[in-house]
Amino acid sequence: MKKWLTGLAAIMMSFSLAACSKTIATTSGGKITEGEYFDSMKKTDAGKQQLQQMILNKVLEGNYGKKVSDKKVNKQFNAAKKQYGKSFDAVLQQSNFTKASYKEQLRSSMLLQEAVKANTKIDKKALNKQWKAYEPKVTVAHILLKDDANGKKQAQTVIDSLKKDGSYKNFKALAKKYSTDEQTKNNGGKLPAFDNTDTSLVGSFKNAAFKVAQGKFTTEPVKTDYGYHVIYSVKNPGKGKMSDHKAELKEQILNSKMQDQAYMQKIISKELKNGKVNIKDNDLKDILADYIDTDASAKK
């Protein structure tokens, strides 16, 4: 399956189908017109992928555009900006995005999310299954020690100190003194909040973190491939009852569906087939064949 959303990141170009005689460049060997440029681009994989994305976006805009407001797009944009802080502009540049094109990609993604939501029925069985894996967002701090006998010994020294003074203030002082994690040691070892869907942290670390009550710490060193950790729970609201987390469970299920390429193939196929798409250019008439000729019935 082609990755639809990479089109915007790979190539941010637009074509004019009407004014094909307009000159866009001149050289000592002659001029280049929009028509020539378009004829050349439509033969490339990048050009075809861009057109596919544009068609899909138009179809989704027609069906779900009213549900994706500029306010919602800006909210996600600002969340990403806050997450990356001062490095945000550098991250955009490395990903070949401008601020405007990144917002366009966010909008494309949110439109697709709405399509998945509209075509996915979440029953009680699915909710119960997701609930078994569910953990609410927690915020923890950690002290990382080396993966050797001395590191394990230092981890125990930290734990012994915390048993005498289990305050977060003491933990932050210990992090500054002992932690080998240069990115967090001067910030008390604090990590960004995460839940069960997080993929940036290893499983043994997450499992240990979820079990620590707020204001408490791990009483045994936690072993990972990175070394030994001592974890302090800054915020842990507890799992609670399933009925209190249905919205989060549904969101996690939908996000999981969006990572399923076969499922997304069917959603996209259904949307395009019902989108009354009419390709006017004979050279591009089969550009959607891989999608609308497949079984368009989405799973429920």
PDB file of C-alpha atoms in Angstrom:
ATOM      1  CA  MET A   1       0.000   0.000   0.000  1.00  0.00           C
ATOM      2  CA  LYS A   2       1.285   3.428  -0.895  1.00  0.00           C
ATOM      3  CA  LYS A   3       1.819   5.707   2.080  1.00  0.00           C
ATOM      4  CA  TRP A   4      -0.697   8.425   1.327  1.00  0.00           C
ATOM      5  CA  LEU A   5       0.424  10.937   3.897  1.00  0.00           C
ATOM      6  CA  THR A   6       4.071  10.973   2.833  1.00  0.00           C
ATOM      7  CA  GLY A   7       3.145  12.739  -0.393  1.00  0.00           C
ATOM      8  CA  LEU A   8       2.883  16.116   1.282  1.00  0.00           C
ATOM      9  CA  ALA A   9       6.215  15.697   3.012  1.00  0.00           C
ATOM     10  CA  ALA A  10       8.015  14.411  -0.084  1.00  0.00           C
ATOM     11  CA  ILE A  11       6.842  16.979  -2.607  1.00  0.00           C
ATOM     12  CA  MET A  12       4.957  20.230  -2.085  1.00  0.00           C
ATOM     13  CA  MET A  13       4.140  21.176  -5.669  1.00  0.00           C
ATOM     14  CA  SER A  14       0.975  22.228  -7.480  1.00  0.00           C
ATOM     15  CA  PHE A  15       0.026  21.989 -11.105  1.00  0.00           C
ATOM     16  CA  SER A  16      -2.053  24.264 -13.341  1.00  0.00           C
ATOM     17  CA  LEU A  17      -4.193  22.229 -15.698  1.00  0.00           C
ATOM     18  CA  ALA A  18      -5.704  25.221 -17.429  1.00  0.00           C
ATOM     19  CA  ALA A  19      -2.915  27.645 -18.271  1.00  0.00           C
ATOM     20  CA  CYS A  20      -0.607  25.068 -19.867  1.00  0.00           C
ATOM     21  CA  SER A  21       0.956  27.576 -22.253  1.00  0.00           C
ATOM     22  CA  LYS A  22       2.437  29.781 -19.536  1.00  0.00           C
ATOM     23  CA  THR A  23       6.230  29.918 -19.551  1.00  0.00           C
ATOM     24  CA  ILE A  24       7.749  29.073 -16.173  1.00  0.00           C
ATOM     25  CA  ALA A  25      11.440  29.170 -17.157  1.00  0.00           C
ATOM     26  CA  THR A  26      13.637  30.244 -20.046  1.00  0.00           C
ATOM     27  CA  THR A  27      17.075  28.948 -20.978  1.00  0.00           C
ATOM     28  CA  SER A  28      19.638  29.410 -23.730  1.00  0.00           C
ATOM     29  CA  GLY A  29      18.187  26.260 -25.274  1.00  0.00           C
ATOM     30  CA  GLY A  30      14.570  27.337 -25.115  1.00  0.00           C
ATOM     31  CA  LYS A  31      11.681  27.828 -22.728  1.00  0.00           C
ATOM     32  CA  ILE A  32       9.861  25.486 -20.358  1.00  0.00           C
ATOM     33  CA  THR A  33       6.081  25.791 -20.188  1.00  0.00           C
ATOM     34  CA  GLU A  34       3.643  24.695 -17.507  1.00  0.00           C
ATOM     35  CA  GLY A  35       2.320  22.116 -19.956  1.00  0.00           C
ATOM     36  CA  GLU A  36       5.756  20.581 -20.421  1.00  0.00           C
ATOM     37  CA  TYR A  37       6.366  20.627 -16.706  1.00  0.00           C
ATOM     38  CA  PHE A  38       3.028  18.974 -15.957  1.00  0.00           C
ATOM     39  CA  ASP A  39       3.535  16.301 -18.642  1.00  0.00           C
ATOM     40  CA  SER A  40       6.903  15.500 -17.133  1.00  0.00           C
ATOM     41  CA  MET A  41       5.719  15.443 -13.510  1.00  0.00           C
ATOM     42  CA  LYS A  42       2.665  13.273 -14.122  1.00  0.00           C
ATOM     43  CA  LYS A  43       4.937  10.490 -15.363  1.00  0.00           C
ATOM     44  CA  THR A  44       6.909  10.358 -12.106  1.00  0.00           C
ATOM     45  CA  ASP A  45       5.952   8.345  -9.017  1.00  0.00           C
ATOM     46  CA  ALA A  46       6.215  11.484  -6.881  1.00  0.00           C
ATOM     47  CA  GLY A  47       3.882  13.405  -9.192  1.00  0.00           C
ATOM     48  CA  LYS A  48       1.338  10.572  -9.260  1.00  0.00           C
ATOM     49  CA  GLN A  49       1.486  10.186  -5.507  1.00  0.00           C
ATOM     50  CA  GLN A  50       0.901  13.899  -5.051  1.00  0.00           C
ATOM     51  CA  LEU A  51      -2.149  13.799  -7.311  1.00  0.00           C
ATOM     52  CA  GLN A  52      -3.515  10.772  -5.445  1.00  0.00           C
ATOM     53  CA  GLN A  53      -3.143  12.675  -2.174  1.00  0.00           C
ATOM     54  CA  MET A  54      -4.834  15.753  -3.639  1.00  0.00           C
ATOM     55  CA  ILE A  55      -7.770  13.676  -4.887  1.00  0.00           C
ATOM     56  CA  LEU A  56      -8.160  11.928  -1.541  1.00  0.00           C
ATOM     57  CA  ASN A  57      -7.994  15.242   0.311  1.00  0.00           C
ATOM     58  CA  LYS A  58     -10.725  16.726  -1.900  1.00  0.00           C
ATOM     59  CA  VAL A  59     -12.982  13.708  -1.300  1.00  0.00           C
ATOM     60  CA  LEU A  60     -12.396  13.794   2.454  1.00  0.00           C
ATOM     61  CA  GLU A  61     -12.895  17.570   2.575  1.00  0.00           C
ATOM     62  CA  GLY A  62     -16.302  17.092   0.996  1.00  0.00           C
ATOM     63  CA  ASN A  63     -17.325  14.485   3.552  1.00  0.00           C
ATOM     64  CA  TYR A  64     -15.565  15.590   6.734  1.00  0.00           C
ATOM     65  CA  GLY A  65     -14.219  19.102   6.189  1.00  0.00           C
ATOM     66  CA  LYS A  66     -16.722  20.681   8.569  1.00  0.00           C
ATOM     67  CA  LYS A  67     -15.469  18.440  11.379  1.00  0.00           C
ATOM     68  CA  VAL A  68     -11.844  19.563  11.026  1.00  0.00           C
ATOM     69  CA  SER A  69     -11.749  23.246  11.950  1.00  0.00           C
ATOM     70  CA  ASP A  70      -8.718  25.510  11.776  1.00  0.00           C
ATOM     71  CA  LYS A  71      -8.935  25.678  15.566  1.00  0.00           C
ATOM     72  CA  LYS A  72      -8.428  21.905  15.847  1.00  0.00           C
ATOM     73  CA  VAL A  73      -5.518  21.977  13.393  1.00  0.00           C
ATOM     74  CA  ASN A  74      -3.868  24.837  15.269  1.00  0.00           C
ATOM     75  CA  LYS A  75      -4.320  22.975  18.562  1.00  0.00           C
ATOM     76  CA  GLN A  76      -2.350  19.989  17.250  1.00  0.00           C
ATOM     77  CA  PHE A  77       0.215  22.290  15.664  1.00  0.00           C
ATOM     78  CA  ASN A  78       0.774  24.135  18.944  1.00  0.00           C
ATOM     79  CA  ALA A  79       0.992  20.846  20.857  1.00  0.00           C
ATOM     80  CA  ALA A  80       3.811  19.695  18.561  1.00  0.00           C
ATOM     81  CA  LYS A  81       5.484  23.097  18.853  1.00  0.00           C
ATOM     82  CA  LYS A  82       5.373  22.873  22.646  1.00  0.00           C
ATOM     83  CA  GLN A  83       6.684  19.307  22.605  1.00  0.00           C
ATOM     84  CA  TYR A  84       9.791  20.167  20.566  1.00  0.00           C
ATOM     85  CA  GLY A  85      10.318  23.601  22.093  1.00  0.00           C
ATOM     86  CA  LYS A  86      13.267  25.522  20.677  1.00  0.00           C
ATOM     87  CA  SER A  87      14.108  22.690  18.254  1.00  0.00           C
ATOM     88  CA  PHE A  88      10.681  22.836  16.548  1.00  0.00           C
ATOM     89  CA  ASP A  89      11.852  24.849  13.523  1.00  0.00           C
ATOM     90  CA  ALA A  90      14.837  22.546  13.056  1.00  0.00           C
ATOM     91  CA  VAL A  91      12.582  19.463  13.198  1.00  0.00           C
ATOM     92  CA  LEU A  92      10.299  20.970  10.548  1.00  0.00           C
ATOM     93  CA  GLN A  93      13.250  21.735   8.315  1.00  0.00           C
ATOM     94  CA  GLN A  94      14.679  18.227   8.681  1.00  0.00           C
ATOM     95  CA  SER A  95      11.296  16.821   7.646  1.00  0.00           C
ATOM     96  CA  ASN A  96      11.084  19.162   4.619  1.00  0.00           C
ATOM     97  CA  PHE A  97       8.144  21.045   6.114  1.00  0.00           C
ATOM     98  CA  THR A  98       7.332  24.699   6.399  1.00  0.00           C
ATOM     99  CA  LYS A  99       4.878  25.715   9.123  1.00  0.00           C
ATOM    100  CA  ALA A 100       2.164  26.066   6.485  1.00  0.00           C
ATOM    101  CA  SER A 101       2.834  22.698   4.836  1.00  0.00           C
ATOM    102  CA  TYR A 102       2.989  20.981   8.233  1.00  0.00           C
ATOM    103  CA  LYS A 103      -0.471  22.346   9.034  1.00  0.00           C
ATOM    104  CA  GLU A 104      -1.665  20.998   5.674  1.00  0.00           C
ATOM    105  CA  GLN A 105      -0.344  17.561   6.589  1.00  0.00           C
ATOM    106  CA  LEU A 106      -2.006  17.745   9.999  1.00  0.00           C
ATOM    107  CA  ARG A 107      -5.297  18.588   8.304  1.00  0.00           C
ATOM    108  CA  SER A 108      -4.913  15.657   5.887  1.00  0.00           C
ATOM    109  CA  SER A 109      -4.270  13.316   8.791  1.00  0.00           C
ATOM    110  CA  MET A 110      -7.239  14.636  10.774  1.00  0.00           C
ATOM    111  CA  LEU A 111      -9.552  14.256   7.773  1.00  0.00           C
ATOM    112  CA  LEU A 112      -8.428  10.661   7.435  1.00  0.00           C
ATOM    113  CA  GLN A 113      -9.045  10.128  11.144  1.00  0.00           C
ATOM    114  CA  GLU A 114     -12.605  11.331  10.667  1.00  0.00           C
ATOM    115  CA  ALA A 115     -13.046   8.858   7.806  1.00  0.00           C
ATOM    116  CA  VAL A 116     -11.795   6.021  10.005  1.00  0.00           C
ATOM    117  CA  LYS A 117     -14.116   7.110  12.803  1.00  0.00           C
ATOM    118  CA  ALA A 118     -17.108   7.205  10.444  1.00  0.00           C
ATOM    119  CA  ASN A 119     -16.363   3.738   9.050  1.00  0.00           C
ATOM    120  CA  THR A 120     -15.417   1.949  12.280  1.00  0.00           C
ATOM    121  CA  LYS A 121     -17.923   0.467  14.692  1.00  0.00           C
ATOM    122  CA  ILE A 122     -16.489   0.018  18.189  1.00  0.00           C
ATOM    123  CA  ASP A 123     -18.473  -2.536  20.176  1.00  0.00           C
ATOM    124  CA  LYS A 124     -18.266  -3.614  23.819  1.00  0.00           C
ATOM    125  CA  LYS A 125     -15.966  -6.525  22.982  1.00  0.00           C
ATOM    126  CA  ALA A 126     -13.422  -4.187  21.405  1.00  0.00           C
ATOM    127  CA  LEU A 127     -13.626  -1.811  24.376  1.00  0.00           C
ATOM    128  CA  ASN A 128     -13.081  -4.654  26.849  1.00  0.00           C
ATOM    129  CA  LYS A 129     -10.046  -5.858  24.921  1.00  0.00           C
ATOM    130  CA  GLN A 130      -8.528  -2.386  24.856  1.00  0.00           C
ATOM    131  CA  TRP A 131      -9.279  -1.914  28.562  1.00  0.00           C
ATOM    132  CA  LYS A 132      -7.056  -4.877  29.460  1.00  0.00           C
ATOM    133  CA  ALA A 133      -4.049  -3.080  27.946  1.00  0.00           C
ATOM    134  CA  TYR A 134      -5.074   0.413  28.984  1.00  0.00           C
ATOM    135  CA  GLU A 135      -3.017   2.553  31.315  1.00  0.00           C
ATOM    136  CA  PRO A 136      -3.740   6.286  31.805  1.00  0.00           C
ATOM    137  CA  LYS A 137      -1.065   8.884  31.186  1.00  0.00           C
ATOM    138  CA  VAL A 138       1.520   8.991  33.931  1.00  0.00           C
ATOM    139  CA  THR A 139       4.425  11.339  34.549  1.00  0.00           C
ATOM    140  CA  VAL A 140       7.554   9.876  36.090  1.00  0.00           C
ATOM    141  CA  ALA A 141      11.128  10.853  36.774  1.00  0.00           C
ATOM    142  CA  HIS A 142      13.999   8.395  36.582  1.00  0.00           C
ATOM    143  CA  ILE A 143      17.611   8.011  37.562  1.00  0.00           C
ATOM    144  CA  LEU A 144      19.626   5.945  35.095  1.00  0.00           C
ATOM    145  CA  LEU A 145      22.709   4.067  36.269  1.00  0.00           C
ATOM    146  CA  LYS A 146      25.203   2.080  34.208  1.00  0.00           C
ATOM    147  CA  ASP A 147      24.481  -1.486  33.109  1.00  0.00           C
ATOM    148  CA  ASP A 148      27.083  -3.127  35.364  1.00  0.00           C
ATOM    149  CA  ALA A 149      27.580  -4.261  38.939  1.00  0.00           C
ATOM    150  CA  ASN A 150      28.574  -0.782  40.068  1.00  0.00           C
ATOM    151  CA  GLY A 151      25.477   0.709  38.414  1.00  0.00           C
ATOM    152  CA  LYS A 152      23.234  -1.753  40.234  1.00  0.00           C
ATOM    153  CA  LYS A 153      24.987  -0.919  43.497  1.00  0.00           C
ATOM    154  CA  GLN A 154      24.467   2.817  42.926  1.00  0.00           C
ATOM    155  CA  ALA A 155      20.785   2.195  42.146  1.00  0.00           C
ATOM    156  CA  GLN A 156      20.448   0.501  45.522  1.00  0.00           C
ATOM    157  CA  THR A 157      22.223   3.442  47.186  1.00  0.00           C
ATOM    158  CA  VAL A 158      19.656   5.787  45.622  1.00  0.00           C
ATOM    159  CA  ILE A 159      16.782   3.599  46.812  1.00  0.00           C
ATOM    160  CA  ASP A 160      18.195   3.447  50.348  1.00  0.00           C
ATOM    161  CA  SER A 161      18.379   7.245  50.398  1.00  0.00           C
ATOM    162  CA  LEU A 162      14.775   7.524  49.205  1.00  0.00           C
ATOM    163  CA  LYS A 163      13.613   5.137  51.922  1.00  0.00           C
ATOM    164  CA  LYS A 164      14.892   7.708  54.432  1.00  0.00           C
ATOM    165  CA  ASP A 165      13.563  10.722  52.509  1.00  0.00           C
ATOM    166  CA  GLY A 166      11.075   9.841  49.791  1.00  0.00           C
ATOM    167  CA  SER A 167      10.384  13.414  48.726  1.00  0.00           C
ATOM    168  CA  TYR A 168      10.592  14.487  45.107  1.00  0.00           C
ATOM    169  CA  LYS A 169      13.049  17.159  46.234  1.00  0.00           C
ATOM    170  CA  ASN A 170      15.460  14.487  47.431  1.00  0.00           C
ATOM    171  CA  PHE A 171      14.920  12.464  44.248  1.00  0.00           C
ATOM    172  CA  LYS A 172      15.852  15.480  42.095  1.00  0.00           C
ATOM    173  CA  ALA A 173      19.027  15.985  44.079  1.00  0.00           C
ATOM    174  CA  LEU A 174      19.904  12.305  43.662  1.00  0.00           C
ATOM    175  CA  ALA A 175      19.207  12.491  39.922  1.00  0.00           C
ATOM    176  CA  LYS A 176      21.615  15.375  39.547  1.00  0.00           C
ATOM    177  CA  LYS A 177      24.284  13.484  41.494  1.00  0.00           C
ATOM    178  CA  TYR A 178      23.953   9.959  40.096  1.00  0.00           C
ATOM    179  CA  SER A 179      22.001   9.820  36.816  1.00  0.00           C
ATOM    180  CA  THR A 180      23.854   9.086  33.572  1.00  0.00           C
ATOM    181  CA  ASP A 181      20.934  10.422  31.504  1.00  0.00           C
ATOM    182  CA  GLU A 182      22.382  13.774  30.483  1.00  0.00           C
ATOM    183  CA  GLN A 183      19.090  14.931  28.942  1.00  0.00           C
ATOM    184  CA  THR A 184      17.060  14.657  32.147  1.00  0.00           C
ATOM    185  CA  LYS A 185      19.420  14.640  35.154  1.00  0.00           C
ATOM    186  CA  ASN A 186      19.356  18.422  35.576  1.00  0.00           C
ATOM    187  CA  ASN A 187      15.547  18.420  35.343  1.00  0.00           C
ATOM    188  CA  GLY A 188      15.094  15.989  38.212  1.00  0.00           C
ATOM    189  CA  GLY A 189      15.007  13.057  35.779  1.00  0.00           C
ATOM    190  CA  LYS A 190      11.517  14.017  34.620  1.00  0.00           C
ATOM    191  CA  LEU A 191      10.190  12.416  31.403  1.00  0.00           C
ATOM    192  CA  PRO A 192       7.255  13.483  29.165  1.00  0.00           C
ATOM    193  CA  ALA A 193       3.899  11.952  30.138  1.00  0.00           C
ATOM    194  CA  PHE A 194       3.079   8.610  28.499  1.00  0.00           C
ATOM    195  CA  ASP A 195       0.388   5.924  28.467  1.00  0.00           C
ATOM    196  CA  ASN A 196       0.147   2.315  27.268  1.00  0.00           C
ATOM    197  CA  THR A 197       0.327   3.353  23.602  1.00  0.00           C
ATOM    198  CA  ASP A 198       3.781   4.896  23.972  1.00  0.00           C
ATOM    199  CA  THR A 199       6.428   3.342  21.696  1.00  0.00           C
ATOM    200  CA  SER A 200       9.454   5.385  22.771  1.00  0.00           C
ATOM    201  CA  LEU A 201      10.013   3.596  26.098  1.00  0.00           C
ATOM    202  CA  VAL A 202      10.850  -0.073  26.600  1.00  0.00           C
ATOM    203  CA  GLY A 203       8.174  -2.360  28.007  1.00  0.00           C
ATOM    204  CA  SER A 204       9.889  -3.248  31.290  1.00  0.00           C
ATOM    205  CA  PHE A 205      10.315   0.440  32.113  1.00  0.00           C
ATOM    206  CA  LYS A 206       6.681   1.271  31.319  1.00  0.00           C
ATOM    207  CA  ASN A 207       5.316  -1.701  33.261  1.00  0.00           C
ATOM    208  CA  ALA A 208       7.291  -0.691  36.327  1.00  0.00           C
ATOM    209  CA  ALA A 209       6.267   2.961  36.012  1.00  0.00           C
ATOM    210  CA  PHE A 210       2.551   2.160  35.784  1.00  0.00           C
ATOM    211  CA  LYS A 211       2.715   0.183  39.042  1.00  0.00           C
ATOM    212  CA  VAL A 212       4.249   2.982  41.120  1.00  0.00           C
ATOM    213  CA  ALA A 213       1.706   5.028  43.071  1.00  0.00           C
ATOM    214  CA  GLN A 214       1.905   8.794  42.874  1.00  0.00           C
ATOM    215  CA  GLY A 215       4.592  10.170  45.187  1.00  0.00           C
ATOM    216  CA  LYS A 216       6.256   6.752  45.534  1.00  0.00           C
ATOM    217  CA  PHE A 217       9.322   5.147  43.949  1.00  0.00           C
ATOM    218  CA  THR A 218      10.506   1.726  42.813  1.00  0.00           C
ATOM    219  CA  THR A 219      12.022  -0.192  45.717  1.00  0.00           C
ATOM    220  CA  GLU A 220      14.071  -2.455  43.424  1.00  0.00           C
ATOM    221  CA  PRO A 221      16.346  -1.380  40.513  1.00  0.00           C
ATOM    222  CA  VAL A 222      14.514  -1.655  37.171  1.00  0.00           C
ATOM    223  CA  LYS A 223      16.685  -3.359  34.545  1.00  0.00           C
ATOM    224  CA  THR A 224      16.520  -2.414  30.848  1.00  0.00           C
ATOM    225  CA  ASP A 225      18.971  -2.567  27.959  1.00  0.00           C
ATOM    226  CA  TYR A 226      20.065   0.945  28.917  1.00  0.00           C
ATOM    227  CA  GLY A 227      21.065   0.067  32.460  1.00  0.00           C
ATOM    228  CA  TYR A 228      19.440   0.226  35.900  1.00  0.00           C
ATOM    229  CA  HIS A 229      16.666   2.700  36.678  1.00  0.00           C
ATOM    230  CA  VAL A 230      15.107   4.084  39.815  1.00  0.00           C
ATOM    231  CA  ILE A 231      11.660   5.477  38.983  1.00  0.00           C
ATOM    232  CA  TYR A 232       9.701   8.120  40.909  1.00  0.00           C
ATOM    233  CA  SER A 233       6.004   8.654  40.150  1.00  0.00           C
ATOM    234  CA  VAL A 234       5.256  12.363  39.800  1.00  0.00           C
ATOM    235  CA  LYS A 235       1.669  11.876  38.620  1.00  0.00           C
ATOM    236  CA  ASN A 236      -0.374   8.676  38.412  1.00  0.00           C
ATOM    237  CA  PRO A 237      -4.163   9.076  38.464  1.00  0.00           C
ATOM    238  CA  GLY A 238      -4.748   5.313  38.639  1.00  0.00           C
ATOM    239  CA  LYS A 239      -6.643   3.172  36.162  1.00  0.00           C
ATOM    240  CA  GLY A 240     -10.063   3.610  37.748  1.00  0.00           C
ATOM    241  CA  LYS A 241     -13.190   2.241  36.049  1.00  0.00           C
ATOM    242  CA  MET A 242     -13.598   1.487  32.356  1.00  0.00           C
ATOM    243  CA  SER A 243     -16.720   3.642  32.177  1.00  0.00           C
ATOM    244  CA  ASP A 244     -14.600   6.695  33.015  1.00  0.00           C
ATOM    245  CA  HIS A 245     -12.231   6.122  30.098  1.00  0.00           C
ATOM    246  CA  LYS A 246     -14.443   5.143  27.156  1.00  0.00           C
ATOM    247  CA  ALA A 247     -13.443   8.185  25.100  1.00  0.00           C
ATOM    248  CA  GLU A 248      -9.735   7.410  25.558  1.00  0.00           C
ATOM    249  CA  LEU A 249     -10.280   3.733  24.764  1.00  0.00           C
ATOM    250  CA  LYS A 250     -12.104   4.582  21.542  1.00  0.00           C
ATOM    251  CA  GLU A 251      -9.343   6.995  20.544  1.00  0.00           C
ATOM    252  CA  GLN A 252      -6.704   4.319  21.144  1.00  0.00           C
ATOM    253  CA  ILE A 253      -8.650   1.800  19.056  1.00  0.00           C
ATOM    254  CA  LEU A 254      -9.023   4.275  16.189  1.00  0.00           C
ATOM    255  CA  ASN A 255      -5.329   5.177  16.335  1.00  0.00           C
ATOM    256  CA  SER A 256      -4.502   1.482  16.204  1.00  0.00           C
ATOM    257  CA  LYS A 257      -6.702   1.072  13.123  1.00  0.00           C
ATOM    258  CA  MET A 258      -4.803   3.881  11.423  1.00  0.00           C
ATOM    259  CA  GLN A 259      -1.595   1.878  11.824  1.00  0.00           C
ATOM    260  CA  ASP A 260      -3.190  -1.137  10.111  1.00  0.00           C
ATOM    261  CA  GLN A 261      -2.334  -0.792   6.417  1.00  0.00           C
ATOM    262  CA  ALA A 262      -4.855  -3.393   5.234  1.00  0.00           C
ATOM    263  CA  TYR A 263      -7.632  -1.701   7.178  1.00  0.00           C
ATOM    264  CA  MET A 264      -6.671   1.745   5.894  1.00  0.00           C
ATOM    265  CA  GLN A 265      -6.582   0.396   2.327  1.00  0.00           C
ATOM    266  CA  LYS A 266     -10.243  -0.524   2.659  1.00  0.00           C
ATOM    267  CA  ILE A 267     -11.221   2.807   4.208  1.00  0.00           C
ATOM    268  CA  ILE A 268      -9.458   4.793   1.472  1.00  0.00           C
ATOM    269  CA  SER A 269     -10.911   2.533  -1.210  1.00  0.00           C
ATOM    270  CA  LYS A 270     -14.437   3.058   0.087  1.00  0.00           C
ATOM    271  CA  GLU A 271     -14.049   6.834   0.337  1.00  0.00           C
ATOM    272  CA  LEU A 272     -12.630   7.134  -3.195  1.00  0.00           C
ATOM    273  CA  LYS A 273     -15.232   4.824  -4.704  1.00  0.00           C
ATOM    274  CA  ASN A 274     -18.039   6.896  -3.170  1.00  0.00           C
ATOM    275  CA  GLY A 275     -16.310  10.190  -3.947  1.00  0.00           C
ATOM    276  CA  LYS A 276     -17.519  10.446  -7.568  1.00  0.00           C
ATOM    277  CA  VAL A 277     -13.949  10.888  -8.813  1.00  0.00           C
ATOM    278  CA  ASN A 278     -13.732  11.544 -12.559  1.00  0.00           C
ATOM    279  CA  ILE A 279     -10.204  11.656 -14.029  1.00  0.00           C
ATOM    280  CA  LYS A 280     -10.176  13.942 -17.083  1.00  0.00           C
ATOM    281  CA  ASP A 281      -6.614  13.254 -18.219  1.00  0.00           C
ATOM    282  CA  ASN A 282      -6.418  10.027 -20.246  1.00  0.00           C
ATOM    283  CA  ASP A 283      -2.812   9.448 -19.201  1.00  0.00           C
ATOM    284  CA  LEU A 284      -3.891   9.407 -15.563  1.00  0.00           C
ATOM    285  CA  LYS A 285      -7.229   7.612 -15.846  1.00  0.00           C
ATOM    286  CA  ASP A 286      -5.943   4.532 -13.994  1.00  0.00           C
ATOM    287  CA  ILE A 287      -4.190   6.433 -11.210  1.00  0.00           C
ATOM    288  CA  LEU A 288      -6.653   5.159  -8.574  1.00  0.00           C
ATOM    289  CA  ALA A 289      -7.009   1.624  -9.965  1.00  0.00           C
ATOM    290  CA  ASP A 290      -5.118   0.038  -7.083  1.00  0.00           C
ATOM    291  CA  TYR A 291      -7.658   1.490  -4.654  1.00  0.00           C
ATOM    292  CA  ILE A 292     -11.125   1.651  -6.139  1.00  0.00           C
ATOM    293  CA  ASP A 293     -10.889  -1.750  -7.818  1.00  0.00           C
ATOM    294  CA  THR A 294     -10.315  -3.540  -4.513  1.00  0.00           C
ATOM    295  CA  ASP A 295     -12.994  -4.700  -2.114  1.00  0.00           C
ATOM    296  CA  ALA A 296     -14.269  -1.375  -0.820  1.00  0.00           C
ATOM    297  CA  SER A 297     -16.207  -2.706   2.119  1.00  0.00           C
ATOM    298  CA  ALA A 298     -14.567  -1.492   5.319  1.00  0.00           C
ATOM    299  CA  LYS A 299     -14.502  -3.608   8.419  1.00  0.00           C
ATOM    300  CA  LYS A 300     -16.946  -2.682  11.079  1.00  0.00           C
TER     301      LYS A 300
END
